[in-house]
Amino acid sequence: MDETIQLQAAGLKKKFGAETVLNGIDLDVHKGEVVVVLGPSGCGKSTLLRCMNGLEAPTEGSIRLDGETITSGGRNITKQRQRIGMVFQSYDLFPHKNILDNITLAPVKVQKRSKAEVEQQAEKLLKRVGLWEKRKAYPRELSGGQKQRVAIVRALCMNPEVMLFDEVTAALDPEMVREVLDVMLELAQQGLTMVIVTHEMQFARAIADRIIFLDGGVIVEEAEPEQFFTNPQTQRAKDFLQTFTYEKRKTS
Amino acid sequence: MGFWNQLNTEFMARYLPWYVDAAKLTVTIAFWGILFSLAVGLVCSVIRYYRVPVLHRIVAVYIELSRNTPLLVQLFFLYFGLPKLGIVLSAESCAIIGLTFLGGSYMAESLRSGLESIEKSQIESAQSLGMGQMLMMKEVIFPQALAISVPGVCANMIFLIKETSVVSGIALADLMYVTKDLIGLYYETDEALLMLVIAYLIILLPVSILASILERRLRYAGFGN
Ligand SMILES: Nc1ncnc2c1ncn2[C@@H]1O[C@H](COP(=O)(O)OP(=O)(O)O)[C@@H](O)[C@H]1O
Ligand SMILES: [Mg+2]
């Protein structure tokens, strides 16, 4: 097996009742690679990510992390999830815990690391996203963008090998989108392996090593970002990209 | 005016100790009844929340049974019925068990509504941080669910304290029993009833006030994501 493959979907199928949401996905994510998954709403992007950390069990096929199959509900699932960080669209910080406790909870209680060491790392990460002063605040006192940055820090503090981002800016006010995306760009530069679902096309183009275009439950197109955005090969990708462009109204 | 002037204060002073003893009994029964109700309610709510096979059906039957039979009937069953099966319990035990049987279902329903109000995204983010079921329950679900359940749980407590008045039905000398006794013996109805009302107020008001303080504190303590 290719040693540099970190996360792999092989023949992944997922059905909800009679509805086939993913219909055979093969995807290798290499160490340090940033893969951006694009596709129309409802095409199964979230489902793909959720399969990747065992929140959904594949109907067929498998997800492997460093060659080890991820089994939702399996014995090792909590161990495996520690190695895959995930940030969701909804700001899902724990509302009854302050920012620092949100971040240190799992590293201390799940990974059994020393509190002092975890807090040191949390301090470093929080400073990097400019939120160290907010460490004693509660989630409700933060803006959406700040909450998402904390959610990213919380996942990072587990030292995951891979990070999954599911439309983390979709619920944010436009002026807050940037601060979150900047954090992700920085992580990409540091060589973190990431799988990102987003509707921010310029961001996707800037951050991706590879674009995956998902539609109808299959990978319709897979390309380098420049190639994908300037010269998409399939009609469906062209149509999809068309929905993001606005042309000047001709007045004649 | 007339009512207050005609009160037999000497009578009231003489029988005050009766009320103090009766109040102690009422408080004791209520205290243990509430404590065990919470324990039973907690276990039942978790069983229902996780839909534990078989058990959750048993719990559902228990809850229906408990909520749809009067406490007095439950007490009669415990106090007069069980001895026929060879199980003899003191009246006080019967009262506490009866109150627990009743309160357990009310607490279970309040706690369950708290558990069920926790959003799925909270659970999933805990899972994606590698938390196991127990840790997630302790650190993420319970603290939030309890805060949401507090108003219901407090209302149940007050309800259960008031329900203790029924234990006079199995010859326990609680506040209700003493009052009926004094009225029967001396016909000093106004005095006896007044002392009864005051005794219940002294017991219930602090609980009520504490409950509303707790509710207010919890409402501001880190919610409203
Ligand atoms: N738990 C579920 N039960 C039933 N259907 C689901 C469930 N999760 C997702 N789906 C369905 O799967 C499809 C893909 O959903 P999703 O992966 O969220 O798409 P996307 O993230 O690309 O918008 C949708 O039609 C959705 O209704
Ligand atoms: Mg989605």
Coordinates of C-alpha atoms and ligand atoms in Angstrom, one line a residue:
Chain A
M1 CA 0.0 0.0 0.0
D2 CA 1.1 3.5 -0.7
E3 CA 2.7 4.7 2.6
T4 CA 1.6 8.3 2.1
I5 CA -2.1 7.6 2.0
Q6 CA -3.5 8.8 5.3
L7 CA -7.2 8.6 4.8
Q8 CA -8.9 6.4 2.2
A9 CA -12.4 5.8 1.1
A10 CA -12.8 2.5 -0.9
G11 CA -15.9 1.6 -2.7
L12 CA -17.9 3.7 -0.2
K13 CA -21.6 3.4 -0.5
K14 CA -24.2 4.9 1.9
K15 CA -27.9 4.4 1.8
F16 CA -30.6 6.0 4.0
G17 CA -33.5 3.7 3.5
A18 CA -34.1 3.4 -0.2
E19 CA -32.1 6.6 -0.9
T20 CA -28.6 6.0 -2.1
V21 CA -26.6 9.0 -1.0
L22 CA -23.1 7.8 -1.8
N23 CA -22.8 5.4 -4.6
G24 CA -19.2 4.1 -4.7
I25 CA -16.6 6.7 -3.6
D26 CA -12.9 6.0 -4.0
L27 CA -10.7 8.6 -2.6
D28 CA -7.2 8.7 -1.3
V29 CA -6.1 11.6 0.9
H30 CA -2.4 11.8 1.2
K31 CA -0.4 13.0 4.1
G32 CA -0.3 16.8 4.1
E33 CA -2.8 17.1 1.3
V34 CA -5.7 19.5 1.3
V35 CA -8.7 18.0 -0.5
V36 CA -11.7 20.2 -1.0
V37 CA -15.1 18.5 -1.7
L38 CA -17.5 20.5 -3.8
G39 CA -21.0 19.7 -5.0
P40 CA -24.6 20.8 -5.0
S41 CA -26.5 20.8 -1.8
G42 CA -27.8 17.4 -0.8
C43 CA -25.2 15.5 -2.9
G44 CA -23.7 13.8 0.1
K45 CA -20.7 15.9 1.1
S46 CA -21.6 15.9 4.8
T47 CA -22.4 12.2 4.6
L48 CA -19.0 11.5 3.2
L49 CA -17.3 13.4 6.0
R50 CA -19.4 11.8 8.6
C51 CA -18.5 8.4 7.3
M52 CA -14.9 9.4 7.5
N53 CA -15.0 9.7 11.3
G54 CA -17.5 7.0 11.9
L55 CA -20.6 9.1 12.7
E56 CA -22.3 7.2 9.9
A57 CA -21.6 3.6 9.1
P58 CA -20.9 2.8 5.4
T59 CA -23.5 0.6 3.8
E60 CA -20.8 -0.9 1.6
G61 CA -17.1 -0.3 1.2
S62 CA -14.8 1.2 3.9
I63 CA -12.9 4.1 5.3
R64 CA -9.4 3.5 6.3
L65 CA -7.1 5.7 8.4
D66 CA -3.5 4.7 7.9
G67 CA -4.7 1.4 6.5
E68 CA -6.9 0.7 9.6
T69 CA -10.6 0.4 8.9
I70 CA -12.8 2.8 10.8
T71 CA -15.8 1.0 12.2
S72 CA -18.7 3.0 13.5
G73 CA -19.7 1.5 16.8
G74 CA -16.6 -0.6 16.8
R75 CA -14.3 -1.1 19.8
N76 CA -11.6 1.3 18.5
I77 CA -13.9 4.0 17.3
T78 CA -13.2 6.4 20.2
K79 CA -9.4 5.8 19.7
Q80 CA -9.7 6.4 15.9
R81 CA -11.8 9.5 16.3
Q82 CA -9.0 11.1 18.4
R83 CA -6.9 11.0 15.3
I84 CA -9.5 12.7 13.1
G85 CA -10.6 16.2 14.1
M86 CA -14.0 17.4 12.8
V87 CA -15.5 20.9 12.8
F88 CA -19.2 21.3 11.9
Q89 CA -21.3 24.0 10.4
S90 CA -23.3 24.7 13.6
Y91 CA -21.2 26.2 16.4
D92 CA -21.3 23.2 18.7
L93 CA -19.1 24.3 21.6
F94 CA -20.3 23.0 24.9
P95 CA -22.4 26.0 26.2
H96 CA -21.9 25.2 29.9
K97 CA -18.1 25.2 29.7
N98 CA -15.9 28.2 29.2
I99 CA -13.6 28.4 26.2
L100 CA -10.5 26.9 27.9
D101 CA -12.5 24.1 29.4
N102 CA -14.1 23.4 26.0
I103 CA -10.7 22.9 24.5
T104 CA -9.0 21.0 27.3
L105 CA -11.9 18.6 28.2
A106 CA -11.1 15.9 25.7
P107 CA -7.3 16.0 25.7
V108 CA -7.3 15.7 29.5
K109 CA -10.3 13.3 30.0
V110 CA -10.0 11.2 26.8
Q111 CA -6.3 11.3 26.0
K112 CA -5.3 11.4 29.7
R113 CA -2.7 14.1 29.1
S114 CA -1.6 16.4 31.9
K115 CA -3.7 19.5 32.4
A116 CA -0.7 21.7 32.5
E117 CA 0.6 20.5 29.2
V118 CA -2.8 20.7 27.5
E119 CA -3.3 24.2 28.8
Q120 CA 0.0 25.2 27.4
Q121 CA -0.9 23.9 24.0
A122 CA -4.4 25.5 24.3
E123 CA -2.7 28.8 25.1
K124 CA -0.5 28.6 22.1
L125 CA -3.3 27.7 19.8
L126 CA -5.7 30.3 21.2
K127 CA -3.1 33.0 20.8
R128 CA -2.6 32.0 17.2
V129 CA -6.3 32.5 16.5
G130 CA -6.3 35.7 18.6
L131 CA -8.7 34.5 21.3
W132 CA -6.5 33.9 24.3
E133 CA -8.2 36.9 26.1
K134 CA -11.5 35.0 25.7
R135 CA -10.4 31.9 27.5
K136 CA -12.6 32.5 30.5
A137 CA -15.6 33.5 28.4
Y138 CA -18.6 31.3 27.7
P139 CA -19.5 30.4 24.1
R140 CA -22.7 32.6 24.2
E141 CA -20.4 35.6 24.7
L142 CA -18.6 35.0 21.4
S143 CA -19.5 35.8 17.9
G144 CA -20.1 33.1 15.4
G145 CA -16.7 33.5 13.8
Q146 CA -15.0 33.4 17.2
K147 CA -16.9 30.3 18.1
Q148 CA -15.8 28.5 15.0
R149 CA -12.2 29.4 15.6
V150 CA -12.5 28.0 19.1
A151 CA -14.1 24.8 17.6
I152 CA -11.1 24.5 15.3
V153 CA -8.7 25.0 18.2
R154 CA -10.6 22.4 20.2
A155 CA -10.2 19.8 17.5
L156 CA -6.5 20.7 16.9
C157 CA -5.7 20.4 20.6
M158 CA -6.2 16.6 20.2
N159 CA -3.3 16.6 17.7
P160 CA -5.3 14.9 15.0
E161 CA -3.6 13.5 11.9
V162 CA -6.5 14.6 9.7
M163 CA -9.0 17.4 10.0
L164 CA -12.4 17.4 8.5
F165 CA -14.3 20.7 7.9
D166 CA -18.0 20.6 7.0
E167 CA -19.1 24.0 5.7
V168 CA -17.7 25.7 8.8
T169 CA -18.4 29.2 7.5
A170 CA -21.8 28.6 6.0
A171 CA -23.7 29.9 9.0
L172 CA -21.5 32.9 9.5
D173 CA -22.1 36.6 8.7
P174 CA -20.0 37.5 5.7
E175 CA -17.5 39.7 7.7
M176 CA -16.6 36.7 9.9
V177 CA -16.0 34.2 7.2
R178 CA -12.5 35.6 6.5
E179 CA -11.2 35.2 10.1
V180 CA -12.1 31.5 10.0
L181 CA -10.8 30.8 6.5
D182 CA -7.5 32.5 7.4
V183 CA -7.0 30.0 10.2
M184 CA -7.6 27.1 7.9
L185 CA -5.2 28.6 5.3
E186 CA -2.5 28.8 8.0
L187 CA -3.1 25.1 8.9
A188 CA -2.8 24.1 5.3
Q189 CA 0.5 25.9 5.1
Q190 CA 1.8 24.0 8.1
G191 CA 1.1 20.7 6.2
L192 CA -2.0 19.4 8.1
T193 CA -4.0 16.9 6.2
M194 CA -7.4 18.3 5.6
V195 CA -10.7 17.4 3.9
I196 CA -12.8 20.5 3.5
V197 CA -16.4 20.9 2.3
T198 CA -17.1 24.5 1.5
H199 CA -19.1 26.9 -0.7
E200 CA -16.4 29.5 -0.7
M201 CA -15.1 29.1 -4.2
Q202 CA -12.2 31.5 -4.1
F203 CA -11.1 30.0 -0.8
A204 CA -11.4 26.5 -2.3
R205 CA -9.2 27.5 -5.2
A206 CA -6.6 29.0 -2.8
I207 CA -6.4 26.2 -0.3
A208 CA -6.9 23.0 -2.3
D209 CA -4.3 20.7 -3.6
R210 CA -7.1 18.8 -5.2
I211 CA -10.8 19.4 -5.9
I212 CA -13.3 16.6 -5.7
F213 CA -16.6 17.4 -7.4
L214 CA -19.4 15.2 -6.0
D215 CA -22.8 14.8 -7.6
G216 CA -25.4 12.1 -7.7
G217 CA -23.4 10.1 -5.1
V218 CA -20.3 9.7 -7.2
I219 CA -17.1 11.7 -7.9
V220 CA -17.9 13.3 -11.1
E221 CA -14.7 15.2 -11.5
E222 CA -11.4 15.3 -9.7
A223 CA -8.8 17.9 -10.6
E224 CA -6.2 20.4 -9.5
P225 CA -7.9 23.7 -8.5
E226 CA -6.7 25.8 -11.4
Q227 CA -7.8 23.2 -13.8
F228 CA -11.1 22.7 -12.2
F229 CA -12.0 26.4 -11.9
T230 CA -10.7 27.5 -15.3
N231 CA -11.4 24.5 -17.4
P232 CA -13.9 22.0 -15.9
Q233 CA -14.2 18.9 -17.9
T234 CA -17.7 17.8 -17.2
Q235 CA -21.0 19.6 -18.0
R236 CA -22.2 19.1 -14.4
A237 CA -19.1 20.8 -13.0
K238 CA -19.6 23.6 -15.5
D239 CA -23.2 24.0 -14.5
F240 CA -22.3 23.9 -10.8
L241 CA -19.6 26.6 -11.2
Q242 CA -22.0 28.7 -13.2
T243 CA -24.3 29.1 -10.2
F244 CA -21.5 31.0 -8.4
T245 CA -20.8 33.5 -11.1
Y246 CA -22.7 36.6 -11.8
E247 CA -22.5 38.2 -15.2
K248 CA -23.0 41.9 -15.7
R249 CA -26.5 42.6 -16.9
K250 CA -26.5 43.6 -20.5
T251 CA -28.5 46.7 -21.2
S252 CA -29.3 47.0 -24.8
Chain B
M1 CA -61.1 41.3 62.4
G2 CA -63.3 38.9 64.2
F3 CA -61.4 35.9 63.1
W4 CA -58.1 37.0 64.5
N5 CA -59.6 38.3 67.8
Q6 CA -61.5 35.1 68.5
L7 CA -58.4 32.9 68.0
N8 CA -57.6 30.8 71.1
T9 CA -53.9 31.6 71.3
E10 CA -53.6 29.6 74.5
F11 CA -54.8 26.5 72.6
M12 CA -52.4 27.2 69.8
A13 CA -49.4 27.6 72.1
R14 CA -50.3 24.3 73.9
Y15 CA -50.5 22.2 70.8
L16 CA -47.6 23.9 69.0
P17 CA -45.2 21.0 69.9
W18 CA -47.6 18.6 68.2
Y19 CA -47.2 20.6 65.0
V20 CA -43.5 20.7 65.4
D21 CA -43.3 16.9 65.7
A22 CA -45.7 16.5 62.8
A23 CA -43.7 18.9 60.7
K24 CA -40.6 16.9 61.4
L25 CA -42.3 13.8 60.2
T26 CA -43.6 15.5 57.1
V27 CA -40.2 16.9 56.3
T28 CA -38.5 13.5 56.9
I29 CA -40.9 11.7 54.6
A30 CA -40.7 14.4 52.0
F31 CA -36.9 14.5 52.1
W32 CA -36.3 10.8 51.6
G33 CA -39.2 10.5 49.2
I34 CA -37.7 13.2 47.0
L35 CA -34.2 11.9 47.2
F36 CA -35.3 8.4 46.2
S37 CA -37.6 9.8 43.6
L38 CA -34.7 11.6 42.0
A39 CA -32.6 8.4 42.0
V40 CA -35.4 6.4 40.5
G41 CA -36.2 9.2 38.1
L42 CA -32.6 9.5 37.0
V43 CA -32.3 5.7 36.2
C44 CA -35.6 5.6 34.4
S45 CA -34.9 8.7 32.4
V46 CA -31.6 7.3 31.2
I47 CA -33.3 4.0 30.3
R48 CA -35.9 5.7 28.3
Y49 CA -33.5 8.2 26.7
Y50 CA -31.3 5.3 25.4
R51 CA -34.3 3.1 24.8
V52 CA -32.6 0.2 26.6
P53 CA -34.2 -2.9 25.2
V54 CA -36.9 -4.5 27.4
L55 CA -36.1 -2.2 30.3
H56 CA -37.5 0.9 28.6
R57 CA -40.9 -0.9 28.1
I58 CA -41.0 -1.8 31.8
V59 CA -40.2 1.8 32.7
A60 CA -43.0 3.0 30.4
V61 CA -45.5 0.7 32.2
Y62 CA -44.2 1.9 35.6
I63 CA -44.6 5.5 34.6
E64 CA -48.2 5.0 33.4
L65 CA -49.1 3.0 36.5
S66 CA -47.5 5.5 38.8
R67 CA -49.0 8.6 37.2
N68 CA -52.5 7.2 36.9
T69 CA -53.1 5.9 40.4
P70 CA -53.7 8.1 43.4
L71 CA -51.0 8.1 46.1
L72 CA -53.5 7.1 48.7
V73 CA -54.3 3.9 46.8
Q74 CA -50.6 3.2 46.4
L75 CA -50.2 3.6 50.1
F76 CA -53.1 1.4 51.0
F77 CA -51.7 -1.3 48.7
L78 CA -48.3 -1.0 50.5
Y79 CA -49.7 -0.7 54.0
F80 CA -52.7 -3.0 54.0
G81 CA -52.1 -5.1 50.9
L82 CA -48.5 -6.2 51.2
P83 CA -48.9 -7.7 54.7
K84 CA -51.3 -10.2 53.2
L85 CA -48.4 -11.3 51.0
G86 CA -46.3 -11.6 54.1
I87 CA -44.4 -8.3 53.7
V88 CA -44.9 -6.0 56.6
L89 CA -43.4 -2.5 56.4
S90 CA -43.6 0.3 58.9
A91 CA -46.0 3.1 58.1
E92 CA -43.1 5.4 57.6
S93 CA -41.4 3.1 55.2
C94 CA -44.6 2.7 53.3
A95 CA -45.0 6.5 53.1
I96 CA -41.5 6.9 51.7
I97 CA -41.8 4.0 49.3
G98 CA -45.2 5.3 48.1
L99 CA -43.9 8.8 47.6
T100 CA -40.9 7.4 45.7
F101 CA -43.2 5.3 43.5
L102 CA -45.2 8.4 42.7
G103 CA -42.3 10.9 42.5
G104 CA -40.0 8.6 40.5
S105 CA -42.2 8.8 37.4
Y106 CA -42.6 12.6 37.6
M107 CA -38.9 13.0 38.0
A108 CA -38.2 10.6 35.2
E109 CA -40.4 12.6 32.8
S110 CA -38.8 15.9 33.8
L111 CA -35.3 14.6 33.5
R112 CA -36.0 12.9 30.2
S113 CA -37.4 16.1 28.6
G114 CA -34.1 17.7 29.7
L115 CA -32.1 14.9 28.1
E116 CA -34.1 15.0 24.9
S117 CA -33.6 18.7 24.5
I118 CA -29.9 18.3 24.1
E119 CA -29.1 18.8 20.4
K120 CA -27.7 16.1 18.3
S121 CA -24.8 18.3 17.3
Q122 CA -23.7 18.4 20.9
I123 CA -23.5 14.7 21.0
E124 CA -21.7 14.4 17.7
S125 CA -19.1 17.0 18.6
A126 CA -18.4 15.1 21.8
Q127 CA -18.2 11.9 19.8
S128 CA -15.9 13.4 17.2
L129 CA -13.6 14.4 20.1
G130 CA -13.3 10.7 20.9
M131 CA -15.4 10.8 24.0
G132 CA -17.0 7.5 25.1
Q133 CA -20.6 7.2 26.2
M134 CA -20.0 7.6 29.9
L135 CA -17.7 10.6 29.7
M136 CA -20.1 12.3 27.3
M137 CA -23.0 11.7 29.6
K138 CA -21.1 13.1 32.6
E139 CA -19.5 16.1 31.0
V140 CA -21.7 17.1 28.1
I141 CA -25.3 15.7 28.3
F142 CA -26.1 15.7 32.0
P143 CA -25.0 19.1 33.0
Q144 CA -27.0 20.7 30.2
A145 CA -30.0 18.4 30.6
L146 CA -30.2 19.0 34.4
A147 CA -30.1 22.7 34.0
I148 CA -33.1 22.4 31.6
S149 CA -34.9 20.0 33.9
V150 CA -34.5 22.2 37.0
P151 CA -37.9 24.0 36.8
G152 CA -39.7 20.7 36.3
V153 CA -37.8 19.0 39.1
C154 CA -38.4 21.8 41.5
A155 CA -42.1 21.8 40.7
N156 CA -42.1 18.0 41.4
M157 CA -40.5 18.6 44.7
I158 CA -43.1 21.0 45.8
F159 CA -45.8 18.7 44.5
L160 CA -44.4 15.8 46.5
I161 CA -44.1 17.8 49.7
K162 CA -47.8 18.6 49.3
E163 CA -48.6 15.0 48.5
T164 CA -47.2 13.9 51.9
S165 CA -50.5 15.1 53.4
V166 CA -52.0 11.9 52.1
V167 CA -49.9 9.7 54.5
S168 CA -52.3 10.6 57.3
G169 CA -54.4 7.9 55.6
I170 CA -52.1 5.2 56.9
A171 CA -52.2 6.6 60.4
L172 CA -48.9 8.5 60.3
A173 CA -49.0 11.6 62.6
D174 CA -48.1 14.2 60.0
L175 CA -49.4 17.7 59.8
M176 CA -52.7 16.7 58.3
Y177 CA -53.2 13.9 60.8
V178 CA -52.6 16.1 63.8
T179 CA -54.9 18.8 62.5
K180 CA -57.7 16.3 61.9
D181 CA -57.1 14.9 65.4
L182 CA -57.3 18.3 67.1
I183 CA -60.4 19.3 65.3
G184 CA -62.0 16.0 66.2
L185 CA -61.0 16.3 69.9
Y186 CA -61.6 20.0 70.6
Y187 CA -63.5 21.5 67.7
E188 CA -60.9 24.3 67.6
T189 CA -61.2 24.3 63.8
D190 CA -59.9 27.8 63.0
E191 CA -56.8 27.4 65.2
A192 CA -55.9 24.0 63.9
L193 CA -56.3 24.9 60.3
L194 CA -54.4 28.1 60.6
M195 CA -51.5 26.3 62.2
L196 CA -51.6 23.7 59.4
V197 CA -51.4 26.3 56.7
I198 CA -48.6 28.2 58.4
A199 CA -46.7 24.9 58.9
Y200 CA -46.9 24.1 55.2
L201 CA -45.9 27.6 54.3
I202 CA -42.9 27.4 56.5
I203 CA -41.8 24.2 54.8
L204 CA -42.7 25.1 51.3
L205 CA -41.8 28.8 51.0
P206 CA -38.0 28.3 51.4
V207 CA -38.2 25.5 48.8
S208 CA -40.1 27.7 46.4
I209 CA -37.7 30.6 46.8
L210 CA -34.7 28.4 46.5
A211 CA -36.1 26.9 43.4
S212 CA -36.7 30.2 41.7
I213 CA -33.2 31.5 42.6
L214 CA -31.7 28.3 41.2
E215 CA -33.8 28.6 38.0
R216 CA -32.6 32.1 37.5
R217 CA -29.0 31.3 38.2
L218 CA -29.1 28.4 35.8
R219 CA -30.7 30.4 33.0
Y220 CA -27.8 32.8 33.0
A221 CA -25.1 30.2 33.6
G222 CA -23.9 29.6 30.1
F223 CA -26.8 28.9 27.8
G224 CA -28.2 30.5 24.8
N225 CA -25.6 29.4 22.3
Ligands
LIG1 N1 -29.5 10.6 8.9 C1 -30.1 10.7 7.7 N2 -31.2 10.0 7.5 C2 -31.9 10.1 6.2 N3 -31.4 10.8 5.2 C3 -30.3 11.5 5.4 C4 -29.6 11.5 6.6 N4 -28.5 12.3 6.5 C5 -28.5 12.7 5.2 N5 -29.6 12.3 4.5 C6 -29.9 12.6 3.1 O1 -28.8 12.4 2.4 C7 -28.6 13.3 1.4 C8 -27.3 14.0 1.4 O2 -27.2 14.7 2.6 P1 -25.8 15.5 2.9 O3 -24.7 14.5 3.0 O4 -26.1 16.3 4.2 O5 -25.6 16.4 1.7 P2 -24.7 17.7 1.6 O6 -23.9 17.9 2.8 O7 -23.9 17.5 0.3 O8 -25.7 18.9 1.4 C9 -29.8 14.3 1.5 O9 -30.8 14.0 0.6 C10 -30.3 14.0 2.9 O10 -31.6 14.2 3.0
MG2 MG -23.8 19.3 4.3

